[in-house]
mmCIF file of C-alpha atoms in Angstrom:
data_model
loop_
_atom_site.group_PDB
_atom_site.id
_atom_site.type_symbol
_atom_site.label_atom_id
_atom_site.label_comp_id
_atom_site.label_asym_id
_atom_site.label_seq_id
_atom_site.Cartn_x
_atom_site.Cartn_y
_atom_site.Cartn_z
ATOM 1 C CA UNK A 1 -11.873 -10.408 10.982
ATOM 2 C CA UNK A 2 -12.287 -7.427 12.697
ATOM 3 C CA UNK A 3 -10.517 -4.390 11.363
ATOM 4 C CA UNK A 4 -8.298 -4.882 14.417
ATOM 5 C CA UNK A 5 -7.024 -7.982 13.372
ATOM 6 C CA UNK A 6 -6.274 -6.350 9.917
ATOM 7 C CA UNK A 7 -4.298 -4.349 12.516
ATOM 8 C CA UNK A 8 -2.709 -6.412 13.864
ATOM 9 C CA UNK A 9 -1.814 -8.213 10.357
ATOM 10 C CA UNK A 10 -0.168 -4.554 8.676
ATOM 11 C CA UNK A 11 3.704 -5.274 10.562
ATOM 12 C CA UNK A 12 3.506 -8.336 9.574
ATOM 13 C CA UNK A 13 2.807 -7.472 6.316
ATOM 14 C CA UNK A 14 4.437 -5.102 5.268
ATOM 15 C CA UNK A 15 7.484 -6.737 6.515
ATOM 16 C CA UNK A 16 7.053 -9.476 4.187
ATOM 17 C CA UNK A 17 6.388 -7.356 1.242
ATOM 18 C CA UNK A 18 8.703 -4.742 1.839
ATOM 19 C CA UNK A 19 11.738 -4.808 3.902
ATOM 20 C CA UNK A 20 12.639 -8.728 2.703
ATOM 21 C CA UNK A 21 12.453 -8.515 -0.501
ATOM 22 C CA UNK A 22 14.514 -4.709 -0.036
ATOM 23 C CA UNK A 23 17.024 -6.889 2.303
ATOM 24 C CA UNK A 24 17.428 -9.034 0.467
ATOM 25 C CA UNK A 25 18.205 -6.277 -3.295
ATOM 26 C CA UNK A 26 20.366 -4.582 -0.352
ATOM 27 C CA UNK A 27 22.512 -7.311 0.635
ATOM 28 C CA UNK A 28 22.752 -8.089 -3.454
ATOM 29 C CA UNK A 29 24.648 -4.616 -4.041
ATOM 30 C CA UNK A 30 26.190 -4.785 -0.790
ATOM 31 C CA UNK A 31 28.782 -8.046 -2.368
ATOM 32 C CA UNK A 32 28.594 -6.594 -5.486
ATOM 33 C CA UNK A 33 29.955 -3.903 -4.371
ATOM 34 C CA UNK A 34 32.932 -4.852 -2.505
ATOM 35 C CA UNK A 35 34.098 -7.327 -5.171
ATOM 36 C CA UNK A 36 33.945 -3.894 -8.284
ATOM 37 C CA UNK A 37 36.217 -1.808 -5.053
ATOM 38 C CA UNK A 38 37.962 -5.242 -3.469
ATOM 39 C CA UNK A 39 38.909 -7.818 -6.567
ATOM 40 C CA UNK A 40 37.510 -5.497 -9.309
ATOM 41 C CA UNK A 41 34.848 -6.917 -10.723
ATOM 42 C CA UNK A 42 33.706 -5.868 -14.176
ATOM 43 C CA UNK A 43 30.441 -4.005 -12.513
ATOM 44 C CA UNK A 44 28.108 -1.285 -13.105
ATOM 45 C CA UNK A 45 29.661 2.127 -11.796
ATOM 46 C CA UNK A 46 26.097 2.664 -10.468
ATOM 47 C CA UNK A 47 26.255 -0.345 -8.357
ATOM 48 C CA UNK A 48 28.157 1.611 -4.652
ATOM 49 C CA UNK A 49 25.526 4.270 -4.823
ATOM 50 C CA UNK A 50 22.546 1.932 -5.028
ATOM 51 C CA UNK A 51 23.260 0.137 -2.370
ATOM 52 C CA UNK A 52 23.741 2.968 -0.281
ATOM 53 C CA UNK A 53 20.439 4.813 -1.728
ATOM 54 C CA UNK A 54 18.738 1.402 -0.999
ATOM 55 C CA UNK A 55 20.262 0.721 2.134
ATOM 56 C CA UNK A 56 18.672 4.541 3.093
ATOM 57 C CA UNK A 57 15.509 3.343 2.404
ATOM 58 C CA UNK A 58 15.303 -0.197 4.049
ATOM 59 C CA UNK A 59 17.134 1.361 6.971
ATOM 60 C CA UNK A 60 14.011 4.254 7.220
ATOM 61 C CA UNK A 61 11.469 1.638 6.204
ATOM 62 C CA UNK A 62 12.691 -0.909 8.780
ATOM 63 C CA UNK A 63 12.596 2.195 11.846
ATOM 64 C CA UNK A 64 8.432 3.145 9.694
ATOM 65 C CA UNK A 65 7.881 -0.554 10.093
ATOM 66 C CA UNK A 66 8.301 -0.552 14.288
ATOM 67 C CA UNK A 67 7.061 2.802 14.568
ATOM 68 C CA UNK A 68 4.140 1.864 12.508
ATOM 69 C CA UNK A 69 3.763 -1.957 15.223
ATOM 70 C CA UNK A 70 4.112 0.118 18.680
ATOM 71 C CA UNK A 71 1.474 2.215 16.897
ATOM 72 C CA UNK A 72 -1.479 -0.048 15.653
ATOM 73 C CA UNK A 73 -0.407 -2.441 19.770
ATOM 74 C CA UNK A 74 -0.597 0.939 21.997
ATOM 75 C CA UNK A 75 -3.919 1.473 19.870
ATOM 76 C CA UNK A 76 -5.669 -1.350 20.573
ATOM 77 C CA UNK A 77 -4.717 -2.709 23.752
ATOM 78 C CA UNK A 78 -8.093 -1.150 25.227
ATOM 79 C CA UNK A 79 -10.776 0.622 24.266
ATOM 80 C CA UNK A 80 -11.031 4.090 23.259
ATOM 81 C CA UNK A 81 -13.130 4.656 26.517
ATOM 82 C CA UNK A 82 -10.724 2.876 28.718
ATOM 83 C CA UNK A 83 -7.283 3.439 27.591
ATOM 84 C CA UNK A 84 -5.058 3.373 30.420
ATOM 85 C CA UNK A 85 -4.106 7.430 31.631
ATOM 86 C CA UNK A 86 -6.706 8.917 29.572
ATOM 87 C CA UNK A 87 -6.551 11.874 26.650
ATOM 88 C CA UNK A 88 -3.384 13.693 28.484
ATOM 89 C CA UNK A 89 -1.115 10.805 28.463
ATOM 90 C CA UNK A 90 -2.133 9.779 24.739
ATOM 91 C CA UNK A 91 -1.329 13.059 24.020
ATOM 92 C CA UNK A 92 2.350 11.975 25.335
ATOM 93 C CA UNK A 93 2.507 9.426 23.304
ATOM 94 C CA UNK A 94 1.201 10.906 20.191
ATOM 95 C CA UNK A 95 4.195 13.075 20.402
ATOM 96 C CA UNK A 96 6.740 10.914 21.248
ATOM 97 C CA UNK A 97 5.218 9.435 17.813
ATOM 98 C CA UNK A 98 5.453 12.949 16.134
ATOM 99 C CA UNK A 99 8.654 13.744 17.286
ATOM 100 C CA UNK A 100 10.011 10.462 16.640
ATOM 101 C CA UNK A 101 9.675 9.750 12.798
ATOM 102 C CA UNK A 102 10.522 14.264 12.410
ATOM 103 C CA UNK A 103 13.814 13.105 14.300
ATOM 104 C CA UNK A 104 13.552 10.702 11.087
ATOM 105 C CA UNK A 105 12.690 13.221 7.934
ATOM 106 C CA UNK A 106 15.306 15.110 9.878
ATOM 107 C CA UNK A 107 17.961 12.673 9.720
ATOM 108 C CA UNK A 108 17.673 11.395 6.401
ATOM 109 C CA UNK A 109 18.377 15.191 5.577
ATOM 110 C CA UNK A 110 20.578 16.596 7.247
ATOM 111 C CA UNK A 111 24.623 16.396 6.015
ATOM 112 C CA UNK A 112 26.210 18.318 9.683
ATOM 113 C CA UNK A 113 27.856 15.432 11.570
ATOM 114 C CA UNK A 114 26.418 16.506 15.317
ATOM 115 C CA UNK A 115 23.116 17.038 13.590
ATOM 116 C CA UNK A 116 22.830 12.952 12.300
ATOM 117 C CA UNK A 117 24.685 12.658 15.875
ATOM 118 C CA UNK A 118 20.998 14.899 17.908
ATOM 119 C CA UNK A 119 18.312 13.078 15.267
ATOM 120 C CA UNK A 120 19.685 9.533 14.924
ATOM 121 C CA UNK A 121 19.609 9.279 18.801
ATOM 122 C CA UNK A 122 16.611 11.419 19.457
ATOM 123 C CA UNK A 123 14.969 7.893 16.894
ATOM 124 C CA UNK A 124 16.026 5.724 19.034
ATOM 125 C CA UNK A 125 15.041 6.922 21.806
ATOM 126 C CA UNK A 126 11.376 7.407 20.724
ATOM 127 C CA UNK A 127 11.227 4.370 19.082
ATOM 128 C CA UNK A 128 12.492 3.293 22.583
ATOM 129 C CA UNK A 129 10.337 4.801 25.191
ATOM 130 C CA UNK A 130 7.503 3.742 23.019
ATOM 131 C CA UNK A 131 8.551 0.555 23.213
ATOM 132 C CA UNK A 132 8.334 0.771 27.516
ATOM 133 C CA UNK A 133 4.645 1.377 27.202
ATOM 134 C CA UNK A 134 2.911 -1.766 29.168
ATOM 135 C CA UNK A 135 0.398 -1.882 26.519
ATOM 136 C CA UNK A 136 3.535 -3.351 24.805
ATOM 137 C CA UNK A 137 4.089 -7.305 25.091
ATOM 138 C CA UNK A 138 7.653 -8.283 25.483
ATOM 139 C CA UNK A 139 8.845 -12.334 26.963
ATOM 140 C CA UNK A 140 11.070 -10.337 29.876
ATOM 141 C CA UNK A 141 13.835 -7.221 29.918
ATOM 142 C CA UNK A 142 15.867 -9.371 31.922
ATOM 143 C CA UNK A 143 19.263 -9.590 29.619
ATOM 144 C CA UNK A 144 19.783 -12.467 32.144
ATOM 145 C CA UNK A 145 17.208 -14.654 31.177
ATOM 146 C CA UNK A 146 16.183 -17.028 28.600
ATOM 147 C CA UNK A 147 12.890 -15.379 27.063
ATOM 148 C CA UNK A 148 14.892 -12.189 26.544
ATOM 149 C CA UNK A 149 17.428 -13.423 23.928
ATOM 150 C CA UNK A 150 13.891 -14.921 22.351
ATOM 151 C CA UNK A 151 11.894 -11.611 22.275
ATOM 152 C CA UNK A 152 10.724 -10.708 19.102
ATOM 153 C CA UNK A 153 10.882 -6.940 20.559
ATOM 154 C CA UNK A 154 13.927 -7.034 21.670
ATOM 155 C CA UNK A 155 15.342 -8.219 18.774
ATOM 156 C CA UNK A 156 13.677 -4.966 16.558
ATOM 157 C CA UNK A 157 14.908 -2.740 18.540
ATOM 158 C CA UNK A 158 18.531 -3.856 18.148
ATOM 159 C CA UNK A 159 17.752 -4.477 15.038
ATOM 160 C CA UNK A 160 16.516 -0.567 14.211
ATOM 161 C CA UNK A 161 19.172 0.818 16.242
ATOM 162 C CA UNK A 162 21.957 -1.167 13.909
ATOM 163 C CA UNK A 163 19.444 0.893 10.879
ATOM 164 C CA UNK A 164 19.712 4.300 12.522
ATOM 165 C CA UNK A 165 23.769 3.987 13.039
ATOM 166 C CA UNK A 166 24.508 3.843 9.146
ATOM 167 C CA UNK A 167 21.559 6.087 7.784
ATOM 168 C CA UNK A 168 23.040 7.835 10.143
ATOM 169 C CA UNK A 169 27.019 6.988 9.324
ATOM 170 C CA UNK A 170 26.559 6.810 5.967
ATOM 171 C CA UNK A 171 29.061 9.739 4.773
ATOM 172 C CA UNK A 172 31.377 8.432 7.063
ATOM 173 C CA UNK A 173 31.166 4.606 6.000
ATOM 174 C CA UNK A 174 31.364 6.315 2.062
ATOM 175 C CA UNK A 175 35.023 7.485 2.597
ATOM 176 C CA UNK A 176 36.702 6.181 5.550
ATOM 177 C CA UNK A 177 37.724 2.207 5.178
ATOM 178 C CA UNK A 178 37.647 1.467 8.962
ATOM 179 C CA UNK A 179 33.849 3.041 9.199
ATOM 180 C CA UNK A 180 33.063 0.523 6.520
ATOM 181 C CA UNK A 181 34.375 -2.205 8.051
ATOM 182 C CA UNK A 182 32.454 -0.967 10.729
ATOM 183 C CA UNK A 183 29.631 -1.377 8.362
ATOM 184 C CA UNK A 184 29.972 -4.657 7.122
ATOM 185 C CA UNK A 185 30.618 -6.411 10.736
ATOM 186 C CA UNK A 186 26.795 -4.608 12.142
ATOM 187 C CA UNK A 187 25.043 -5.080 9.188
ATOM 188 C CA UNK A 188 26.237 -8.793 9.096
ATOM 189 C CA UNK A 189 25.273 -8.798 12.737
ATOM 190 C CA UNK A 190 21.906 -6.615 11.388
ATOM 191 C CA UNK A 191 20.836 -10.060 9.032
ATOM 192 C CA UNK A 192 20.726 -12.663 11.788
ATOM 193 C CA UNK A 193 18.584 -10.458 13.744
ATOM 194 C CA UNK A 194 15.942 -10.456 10.374
ATOM 195 C CA UNK A 195 16.599 -14.169 10.227
ATOM 196 C CA UNK A 196 15.620 -14.301 13.622
ATOM 197 C CA UNK A 197 12.951 -11.536 14.029
ATOM 198 C CA UNK A 198 11.585 -13.857 11.324
ATOM 199 C CA UNK A 199 11.746 -16.148 12.987
ATOM 200 C CA UNK A 200 10.052 -14.784 16.431
ATOM 201 C CA UNK A 201 7.496 -13.329 14.094
ATOM 202 C CA UNK A 202 5.971 -15.808 12.690
ATOM 203 C CA UNK A 203 6.111 -17.406 16.169
ATOM 204 C CA UNK A 204 4.693 -14.668 18.342
ATOM 205 C CA UNK A 205 1.454 -14.975 15.038
ATOM 206 C CA UNK A 206 0.641 -18.253 16.470
ATOM 207 C CA UNK A 207 0.167 -17.345 19.676
ATOM 208 C CA UNK A 208 -2.093 -13.779 18.925
ATOM 209 C CA UNK A 209 -5.921 -15.101 17.825
ATOM 210 C CA UNK A 210 -8.674 -12.854 16.651
ATOM 211 C CA UNK A 211 -10.539 -10.396 18.196
ATOM 212 C CA UNK A 212 -13.670 -12.406 18.585
ATOM 213 C CA UNK A 213 -11.813 -14.855 20.570
ATOM 214 C CA UNK A 214 -9.605 -13.235 22.709
ATOM 215 C CA UNK A 215 -12.009 -14.134 25.356
ATOM 216 C CA UNK A 216 -11.796 -16.924 25.645
ATOM 217 C CA UNK A 217 -8.499 -18.142 24.748
ATOM 218 C CA UNK A 218 -6.662 -15.780 27.064
ATOM 219 C CA UNK A 219 -8.838 -17.378 29.838
ATOM 220 C CA UNK A 220 -6.625 -20.133 29.692
ATOM 221 C CA UNK A 221 -3.710 -21.437 32.583
ATOM 222 C CA UNK A 222 -0.370 -21.284 30.277
ATOM 223 C CA UNK A 223 1.509 -22.530 33.056
ATOM 224 C CA UNK A 224 -0.747 -25.407 33.901
ATOM 225 C CA UNK A 225 -2.327 -25.977 30.196
ATOM 226 C CA UNK A 226 -6.029 -26.151 31.376
ATOM 227 C CA UNK A 227 -8.636 -24.498 29.816
ATOM 228 C CA UNK A 228 -11.567 -23.062 31.510
ATOM 229 C CA UNK A 229 -15.450 -25.744 31.365
ATOM 230 C CA UNK A 230 -17.268 -24.165 28.607
ATOM 231 C CA UNK A 231 -20.776 -23.045 29.244
ATOM 232 C CA UNK A 232 -23.426 -25.319 28.421
ATOM 233 C CA UNK A 233 -25.875 -25.404 25.551
ATOM 234 C CA UNK A 234 -28.788 -23.162 26.585
ATOM 235 C CA UNK A 235 -31.708 -25.579 26.774
ATOM 236 C CA UNK A 236 -33.652 -25.764 23.792
ATOM 237 C CA UNK A 237 -37.748 -24.214 24.201
ATOM 238 C CA UNK A 238 -40.239 -26.836 23.902
ATOM 239 C CA UNK A 239 -42.595 -26.467 20.778
ATOM 240 C CA UNK A 240 -45.252 -24.731 20.984
ATOM 241 C CA UNK A 241 -48.597 -26.299 19.893
ATOM 242 C CA UNK A 242 -51.502 -25.060 17.964
ATOM 243 C CA UNK A 243 -53.976 -23.565 19.823
ATOM 244 C CA UNK A 244 -56.929 -24.989 21.485
ATOM 245 C CA UNK A 245 -54.308 -28.168 22.595
#
């Protein structure tokens, strides 16, 4: 494997090692927090706070994970000297990436409702802006096609939106029953999308060859399922006889 191949598996590796175990902990604590509040179960009083704190880390982690994936795809699609748009476009995308990270950090810190709304919108807009680049591959952009609903990218964008919502609405969720119900619905949808992400991500990994294999594999016809003919092996050179023969 080359360096570019290790960069391509950085996103799924972080998801498996960090995000999905964190999802399990957040879901478990959420069930316990609800049981303690509704069913008066004898559980530690810190259960709800632990659920909220880990949920905050999960939301921010998912956004950062998607930003890592988008950055790797855009940077490694072409060699630096052949980057479409040149240095000017590269600088613009870098500013969008930095602005998205800053907006996420600000969303983590601010308390006022208006600021939380603005920074949540900026964070999601940054993710959508980077994801709209031509280097980012998607099965389809048409919601009326079956491929759109099987796309790893669009399910990821949706789950990022739900995570940003949970992060931005945390104070309301803690105080208002209606917001908690909305949060519960959003969390159930996010759980389904995380399941879809696990399936479609594994599928897409099967379709990504190693860097040295790409020129040959990408030359095949996916519609007719026909591979290009391989070049004939070079003829061996005739043996050189002893001097004077």
